[in-house]
Tab-separated table of C-alpha atoms in Angstrom:
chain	number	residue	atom	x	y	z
A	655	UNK	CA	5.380	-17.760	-7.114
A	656	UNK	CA	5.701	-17.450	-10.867
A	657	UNK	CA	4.430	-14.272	-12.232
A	658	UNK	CA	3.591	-16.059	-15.443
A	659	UNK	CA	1.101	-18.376	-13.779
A	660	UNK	CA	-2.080	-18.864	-15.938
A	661	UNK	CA	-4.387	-15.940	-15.308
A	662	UNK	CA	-2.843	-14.687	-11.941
A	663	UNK	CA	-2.265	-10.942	-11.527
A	664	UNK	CA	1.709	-10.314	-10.751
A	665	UNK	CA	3.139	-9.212	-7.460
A	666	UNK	CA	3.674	-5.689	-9.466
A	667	UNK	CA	0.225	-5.728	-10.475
A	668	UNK	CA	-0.569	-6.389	-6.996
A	669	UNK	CA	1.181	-4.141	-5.242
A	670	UNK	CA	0.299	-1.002	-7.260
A	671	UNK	CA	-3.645	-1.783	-6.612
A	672	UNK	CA	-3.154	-1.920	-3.022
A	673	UNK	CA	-1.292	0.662	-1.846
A	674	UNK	CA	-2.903	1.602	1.632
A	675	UNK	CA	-1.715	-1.974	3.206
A	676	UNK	CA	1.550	-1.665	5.286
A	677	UNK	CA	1.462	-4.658	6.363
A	678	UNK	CA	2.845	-8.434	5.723
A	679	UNK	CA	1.749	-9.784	2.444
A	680	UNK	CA	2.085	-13.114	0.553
A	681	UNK	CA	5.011	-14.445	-1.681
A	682	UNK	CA	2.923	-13.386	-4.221
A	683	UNK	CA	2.134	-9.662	-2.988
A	684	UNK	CA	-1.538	-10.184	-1.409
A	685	UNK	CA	-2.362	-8.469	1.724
A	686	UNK	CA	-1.913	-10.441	4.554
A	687	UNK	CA	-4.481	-9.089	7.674
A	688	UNK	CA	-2.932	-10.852	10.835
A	689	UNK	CA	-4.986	-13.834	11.999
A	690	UNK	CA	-5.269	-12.754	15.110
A	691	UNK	CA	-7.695	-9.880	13.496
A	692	UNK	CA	-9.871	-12.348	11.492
A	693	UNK	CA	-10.194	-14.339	15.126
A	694	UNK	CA	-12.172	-10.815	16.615
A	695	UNK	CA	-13.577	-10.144	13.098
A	696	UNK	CA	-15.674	-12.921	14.117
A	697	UNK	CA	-17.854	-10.795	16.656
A	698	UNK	CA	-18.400	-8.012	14.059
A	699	UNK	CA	-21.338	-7.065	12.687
A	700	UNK	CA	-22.436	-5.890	8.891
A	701	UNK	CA	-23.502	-2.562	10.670
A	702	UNK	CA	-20.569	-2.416	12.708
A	703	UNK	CA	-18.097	-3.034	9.618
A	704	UNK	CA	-20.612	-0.936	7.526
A	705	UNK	CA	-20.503	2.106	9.266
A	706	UNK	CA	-16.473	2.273	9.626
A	707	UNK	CA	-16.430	1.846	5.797
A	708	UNK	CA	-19.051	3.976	4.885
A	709	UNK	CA	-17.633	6.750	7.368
A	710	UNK	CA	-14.130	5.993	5.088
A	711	UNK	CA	-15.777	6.191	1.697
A	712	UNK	CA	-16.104	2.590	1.275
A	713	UNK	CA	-19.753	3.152	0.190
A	714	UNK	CA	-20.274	-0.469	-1.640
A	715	UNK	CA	-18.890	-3.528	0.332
A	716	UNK	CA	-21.880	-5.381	0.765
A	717	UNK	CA	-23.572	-8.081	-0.878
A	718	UNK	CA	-26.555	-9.425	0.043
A	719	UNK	CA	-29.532	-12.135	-1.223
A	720	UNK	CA	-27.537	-15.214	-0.820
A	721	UNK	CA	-28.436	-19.270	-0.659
A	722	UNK	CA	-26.498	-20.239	1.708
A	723	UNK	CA	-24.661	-23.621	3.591
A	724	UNK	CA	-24.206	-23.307	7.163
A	725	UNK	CA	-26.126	-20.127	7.874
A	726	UNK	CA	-26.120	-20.212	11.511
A	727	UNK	CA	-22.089	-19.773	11.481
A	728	UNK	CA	-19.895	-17.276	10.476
A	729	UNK	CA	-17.644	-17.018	7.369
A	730	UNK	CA	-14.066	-14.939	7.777
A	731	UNK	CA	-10.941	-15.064	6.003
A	732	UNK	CA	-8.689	-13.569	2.796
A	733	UNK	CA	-10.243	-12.679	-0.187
A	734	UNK	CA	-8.738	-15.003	-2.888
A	735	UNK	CA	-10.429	-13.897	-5.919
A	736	UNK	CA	-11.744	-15.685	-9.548
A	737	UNK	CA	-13.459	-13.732	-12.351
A	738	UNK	CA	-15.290	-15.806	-15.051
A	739	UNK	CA	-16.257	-14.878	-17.995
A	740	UNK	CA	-18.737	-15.753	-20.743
A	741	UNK	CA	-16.698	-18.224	-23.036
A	742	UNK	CA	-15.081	-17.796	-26.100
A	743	UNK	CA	-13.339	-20.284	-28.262
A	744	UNK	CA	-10.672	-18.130	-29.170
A	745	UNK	CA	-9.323	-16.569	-26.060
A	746	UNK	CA	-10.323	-19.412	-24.048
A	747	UNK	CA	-8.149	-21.726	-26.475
A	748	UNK	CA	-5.161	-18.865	-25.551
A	749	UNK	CA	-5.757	-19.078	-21.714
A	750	UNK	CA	-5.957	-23.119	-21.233
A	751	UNK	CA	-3.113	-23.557	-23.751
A	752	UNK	CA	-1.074	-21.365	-21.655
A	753	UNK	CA	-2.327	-23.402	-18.437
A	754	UNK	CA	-1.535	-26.398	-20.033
A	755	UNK	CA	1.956	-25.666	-20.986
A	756	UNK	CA	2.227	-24.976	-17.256
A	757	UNK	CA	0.681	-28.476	-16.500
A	758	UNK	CA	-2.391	-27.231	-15.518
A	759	UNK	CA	-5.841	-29.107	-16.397
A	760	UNK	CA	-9.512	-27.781	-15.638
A	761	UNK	CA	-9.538	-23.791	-15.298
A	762	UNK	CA	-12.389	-24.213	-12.379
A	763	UNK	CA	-9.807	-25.728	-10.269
A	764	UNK	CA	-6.697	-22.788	-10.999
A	765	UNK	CA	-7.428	-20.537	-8.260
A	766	UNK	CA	-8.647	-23.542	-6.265
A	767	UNK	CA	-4.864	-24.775	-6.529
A	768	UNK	CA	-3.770	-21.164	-4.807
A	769	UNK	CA	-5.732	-21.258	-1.423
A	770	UNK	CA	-4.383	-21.433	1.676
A	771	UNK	CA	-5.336	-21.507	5.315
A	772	UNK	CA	-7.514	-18.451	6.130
A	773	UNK	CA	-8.734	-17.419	2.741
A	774	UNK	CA	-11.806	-17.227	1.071
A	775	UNK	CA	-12.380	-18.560	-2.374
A	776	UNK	CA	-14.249	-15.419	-4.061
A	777	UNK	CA	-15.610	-16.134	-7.314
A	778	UNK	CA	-17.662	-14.050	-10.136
A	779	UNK	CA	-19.410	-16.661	-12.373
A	780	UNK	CA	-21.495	-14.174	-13.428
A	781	UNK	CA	-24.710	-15.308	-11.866
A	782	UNK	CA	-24.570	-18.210	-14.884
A	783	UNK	CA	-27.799	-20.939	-13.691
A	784	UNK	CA	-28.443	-23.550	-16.247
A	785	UNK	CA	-24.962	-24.573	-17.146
A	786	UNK	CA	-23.605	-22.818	-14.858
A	787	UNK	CA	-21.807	-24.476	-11.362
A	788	UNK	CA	-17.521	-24.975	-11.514
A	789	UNK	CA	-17.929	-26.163	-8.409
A	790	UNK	CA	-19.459	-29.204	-7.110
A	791	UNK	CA	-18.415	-31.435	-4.168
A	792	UNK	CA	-15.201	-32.874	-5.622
A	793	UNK	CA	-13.859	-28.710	-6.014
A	794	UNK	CA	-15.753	-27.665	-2.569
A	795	UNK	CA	-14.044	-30.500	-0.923
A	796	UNK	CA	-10.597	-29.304	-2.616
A	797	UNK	CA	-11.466	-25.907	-1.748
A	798	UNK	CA	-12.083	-26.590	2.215
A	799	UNK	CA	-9.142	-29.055	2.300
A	800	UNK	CA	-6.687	-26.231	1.280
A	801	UNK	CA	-8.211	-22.894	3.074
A	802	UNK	CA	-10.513	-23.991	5.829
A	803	UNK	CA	-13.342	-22.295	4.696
A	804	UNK	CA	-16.259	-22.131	2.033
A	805	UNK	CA	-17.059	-20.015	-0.270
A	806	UNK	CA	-18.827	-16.938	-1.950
A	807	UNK	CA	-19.477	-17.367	-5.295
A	808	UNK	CA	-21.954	-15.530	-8.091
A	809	UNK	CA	-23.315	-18.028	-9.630
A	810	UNK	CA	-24.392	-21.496	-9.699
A	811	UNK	CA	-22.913	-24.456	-7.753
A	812	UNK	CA	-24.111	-28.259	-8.065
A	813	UNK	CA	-24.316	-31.327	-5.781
A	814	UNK	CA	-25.755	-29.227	-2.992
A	815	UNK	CA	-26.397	-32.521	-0.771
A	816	UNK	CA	-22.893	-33.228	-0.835
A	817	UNK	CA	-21.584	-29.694	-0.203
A	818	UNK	CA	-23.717	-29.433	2.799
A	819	UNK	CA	-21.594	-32.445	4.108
A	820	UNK	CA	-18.426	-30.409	4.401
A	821	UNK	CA	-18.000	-29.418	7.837
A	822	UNK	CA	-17.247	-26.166	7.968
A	823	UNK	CA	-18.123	-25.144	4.349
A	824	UNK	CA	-19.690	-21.965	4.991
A	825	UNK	CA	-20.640	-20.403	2.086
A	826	UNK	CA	-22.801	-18.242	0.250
A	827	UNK	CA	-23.979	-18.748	-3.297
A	828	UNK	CA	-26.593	-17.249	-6.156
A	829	UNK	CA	-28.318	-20.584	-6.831
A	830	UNK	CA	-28.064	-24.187	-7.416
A	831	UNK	CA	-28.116	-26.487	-10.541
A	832	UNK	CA	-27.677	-30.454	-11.429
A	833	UNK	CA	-25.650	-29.241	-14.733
A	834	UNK	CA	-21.742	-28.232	-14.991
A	835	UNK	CA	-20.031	-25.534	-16.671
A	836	UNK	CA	-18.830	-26.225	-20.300
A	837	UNK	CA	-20.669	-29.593	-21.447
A	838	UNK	CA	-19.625	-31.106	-24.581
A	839	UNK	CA	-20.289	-28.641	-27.145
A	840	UNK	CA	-20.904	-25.743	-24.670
A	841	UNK	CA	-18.273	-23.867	-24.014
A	842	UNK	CA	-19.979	-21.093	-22.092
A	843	UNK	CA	-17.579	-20.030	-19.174
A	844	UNK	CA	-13.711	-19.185	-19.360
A	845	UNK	CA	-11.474	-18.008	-16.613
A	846	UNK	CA	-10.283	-14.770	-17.116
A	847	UNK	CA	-8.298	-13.283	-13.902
A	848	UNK	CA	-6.997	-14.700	-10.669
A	849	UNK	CA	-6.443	-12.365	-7.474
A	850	UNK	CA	-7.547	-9.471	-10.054
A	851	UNK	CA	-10.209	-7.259	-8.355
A	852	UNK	CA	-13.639	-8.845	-8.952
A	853	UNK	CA	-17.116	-7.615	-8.957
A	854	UNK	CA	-19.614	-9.569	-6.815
A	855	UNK	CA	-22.748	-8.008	-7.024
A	856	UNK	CA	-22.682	-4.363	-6.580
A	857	UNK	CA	-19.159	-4.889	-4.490
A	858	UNK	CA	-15.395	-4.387	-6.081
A	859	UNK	CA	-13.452	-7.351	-4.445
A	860	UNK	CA	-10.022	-7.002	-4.127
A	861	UNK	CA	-8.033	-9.979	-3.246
A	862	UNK	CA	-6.378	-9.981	0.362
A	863	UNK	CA	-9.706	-7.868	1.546
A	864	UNK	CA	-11.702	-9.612	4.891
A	865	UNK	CA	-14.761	-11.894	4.068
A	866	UNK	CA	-17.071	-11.433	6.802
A	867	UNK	CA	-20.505	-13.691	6.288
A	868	UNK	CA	-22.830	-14.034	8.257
A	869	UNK	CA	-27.083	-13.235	8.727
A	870	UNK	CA	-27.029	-14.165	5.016
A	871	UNK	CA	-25.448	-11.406	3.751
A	872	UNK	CA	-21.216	-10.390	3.132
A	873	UNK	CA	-19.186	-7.227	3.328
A	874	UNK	CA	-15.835	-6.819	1.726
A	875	UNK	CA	-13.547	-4.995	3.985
A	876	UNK	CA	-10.183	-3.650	2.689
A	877	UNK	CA	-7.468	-4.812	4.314
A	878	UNK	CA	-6.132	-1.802	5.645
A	879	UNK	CA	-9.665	-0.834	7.749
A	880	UNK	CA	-9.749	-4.368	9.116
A	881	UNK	CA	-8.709	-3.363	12.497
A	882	UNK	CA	-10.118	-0.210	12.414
A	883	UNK	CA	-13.325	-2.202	11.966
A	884	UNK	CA	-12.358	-4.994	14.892
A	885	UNK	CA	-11.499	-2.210	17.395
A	886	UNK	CA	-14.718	-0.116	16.391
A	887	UNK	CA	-16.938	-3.279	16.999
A	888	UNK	CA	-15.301	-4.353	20.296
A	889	UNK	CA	-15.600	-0.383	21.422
A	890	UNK	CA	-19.514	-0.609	20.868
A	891	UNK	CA	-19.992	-3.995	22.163
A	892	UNK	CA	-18.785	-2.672	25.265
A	893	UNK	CA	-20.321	0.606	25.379
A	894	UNK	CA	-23.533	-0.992	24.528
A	895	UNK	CA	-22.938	-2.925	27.548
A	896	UNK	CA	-22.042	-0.584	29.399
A	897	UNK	CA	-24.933	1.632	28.667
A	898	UNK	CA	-27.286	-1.152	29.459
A	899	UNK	CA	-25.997	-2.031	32.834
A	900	UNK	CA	-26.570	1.448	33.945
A	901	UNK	CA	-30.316	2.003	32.918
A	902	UNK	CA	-31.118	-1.619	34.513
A	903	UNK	CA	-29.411	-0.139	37.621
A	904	UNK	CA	-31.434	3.197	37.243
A	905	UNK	CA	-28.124	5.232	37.201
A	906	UNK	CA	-28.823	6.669	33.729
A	907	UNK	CA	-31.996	6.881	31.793
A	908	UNK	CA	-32.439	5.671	28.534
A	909	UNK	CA	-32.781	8.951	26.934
A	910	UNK	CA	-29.009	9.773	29.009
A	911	UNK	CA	-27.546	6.357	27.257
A	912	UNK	CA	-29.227	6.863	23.806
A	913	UNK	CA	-27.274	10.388	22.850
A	914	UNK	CA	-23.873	11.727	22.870
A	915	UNK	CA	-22.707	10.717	26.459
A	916	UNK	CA	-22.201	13.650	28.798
A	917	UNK	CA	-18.514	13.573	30.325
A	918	UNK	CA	-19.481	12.292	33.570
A	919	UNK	CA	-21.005	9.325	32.079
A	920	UNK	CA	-17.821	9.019	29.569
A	921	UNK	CA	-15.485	9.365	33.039
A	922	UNK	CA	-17.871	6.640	34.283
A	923	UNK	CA	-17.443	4.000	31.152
A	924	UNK	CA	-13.683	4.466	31.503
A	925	UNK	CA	-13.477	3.359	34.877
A	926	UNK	CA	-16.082	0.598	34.734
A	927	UNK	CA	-13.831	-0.568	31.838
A	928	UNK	CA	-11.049	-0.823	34.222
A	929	UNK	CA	-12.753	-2.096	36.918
A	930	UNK	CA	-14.429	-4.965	34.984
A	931	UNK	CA	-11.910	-5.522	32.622
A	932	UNK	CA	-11.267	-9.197	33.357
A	933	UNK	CA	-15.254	-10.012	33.064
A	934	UNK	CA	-15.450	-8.297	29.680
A	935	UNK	CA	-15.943	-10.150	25.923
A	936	UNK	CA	-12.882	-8.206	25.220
A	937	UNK	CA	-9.665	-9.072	25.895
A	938	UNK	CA	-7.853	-7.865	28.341
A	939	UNK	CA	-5.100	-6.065	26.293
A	940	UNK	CA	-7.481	-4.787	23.888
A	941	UNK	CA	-9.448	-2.664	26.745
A	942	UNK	CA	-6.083	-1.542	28.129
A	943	UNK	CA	-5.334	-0.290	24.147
A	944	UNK	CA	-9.031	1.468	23.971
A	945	UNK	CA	-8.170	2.825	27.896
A	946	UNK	CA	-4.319	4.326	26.818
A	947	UNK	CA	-6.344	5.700	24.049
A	948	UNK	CA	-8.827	7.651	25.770
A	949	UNK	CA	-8.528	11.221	27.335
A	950	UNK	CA	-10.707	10.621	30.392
């Protein structure tokens, strides 16, 4: 992919800010999280992925007070990131007349042009209302056609009714508007970076990092803690049922299930996990990869 594309960070660039991912990456240098990991990132939790990340120093990856489409379901995928900024004639004359020289038309459909299967489009418009929406149904359905997903985007997006028609369009968005971005005579919005790290709300976005959405709210998780994050959730899930199996039977008490477990109990979670292990909401090779990892 050309390193000169308009407003996309190079594979350099790209590779320096993301140092702690080892694993297989994009033409273009993004991180690449397996999709087998976004398939169990889909049973996570914000407090499950919160707590890994907060325990790692990751103290601001989520973003909540969303509109949303499709809030029932759950959004996952690769960060592919947009940063807009508030428009100015002469550097946004610079950036379209390089995009234009590379036979590019409207800047609001750039990163569009970049998405793939599995990513996220993740856009700062900076919360712009009145004046404010690059995307509408024409871009969502662009955006869904090449990735799969929907969106989350700061800032305004128009022709709601028609959004909402996208199957699968998950998304989460600061408002909606009947107006588009840059009328005639107001040029208020300019595209300024493409897989550069972003800020959406109070969250640094880096592109390749795992979108998970759901409850109406989004965390940003790197992509080397996503399957720290996966293995963490399915470890609680099944302690959790575990632990509630045991005080319907009577075995333990509540009071026994809601503290550190003693070793017995620990001994006896090991080998219910192995006894059980075809029943479970886990797969069967991740519970023998949690059992090869334990010491009891």
């Amino acid at each position: 992919m050309s390193q000169i594309q308009a407003q996309q960070i190079s594979k350099e660039q790209m590779l320096f800010l993301t140092p702690e991912w080892t694993g297989e990456r994009f033409e273009d240098g993004r991180p690449k999280v397996p999709d087998s990991i976004l398939e169990r990132m889909k049973e996570v939790t914000h407090e499950e992925a919160w707590a890994v990340m907060k325990n790692e120093g990751y103290k601001y990856q989520y973003a909540e007070g969303w509109e949303t489409i499709n809030p029932d379901s759950v959004l996952i995928g690769r960060a592919l990131t947009a940063t807009f900024m508030p428009g100015r004639p002469d550097i946004h004359g610079a950036i379209d007349k390089r995009g234009k020289a590379e036979g590019k038309k409207g800047q609001n459909a750039w990163p569009v042009d970049l998405l793939v299967p599995g990513d996220v489009y993740v856009a700062d418009q900076f919360g712009l209302h009145i004046g404010g929406p690059t995307i509408g149904d024409n871009v969502g359905n662009a955006i869904f056609a090449n990735s799969g997903n929907g969106i989350v985007y700061d800032g305004a997006v128009r022709d709601i009714n028609g959004l909402k028609e996208i199957g699968g369009f998950t998304s989460y968005f600061t408002s909606y508007h009947p107006s588009h971005h840059n009328q005639s005579g107001d040029l208020n919005t300019m595209l300024v970076g493409i897989n550069t790290p972003t800020k959406i709300r109070q969250v640094t976005v880096m592109a390749g990092d795992v979108v998970l959405g759901r409850d109406g709210a989004v965390s940003f998780i790197p992509p080397h803690l996503a399957e720290k994050v996966v293995l963490t959730s399915e470890i609680v899930r099944l302690r959790d049922m575990f632990g509630h199996q045991r005080i319907r039977d009577g075995v333990y008490t509540a009071g026994q299930i809601d503290t550190r477990w003693a070793d017995e109990i620990e001994k006896d979670f090991s080998q219910w996990l192995n006894d059980h292990m075809d029943e479970l909401p886990v797969s069967r090779e991740q519970i023998q990869e949690i059992l090869k990892n334990r010491t009891w």
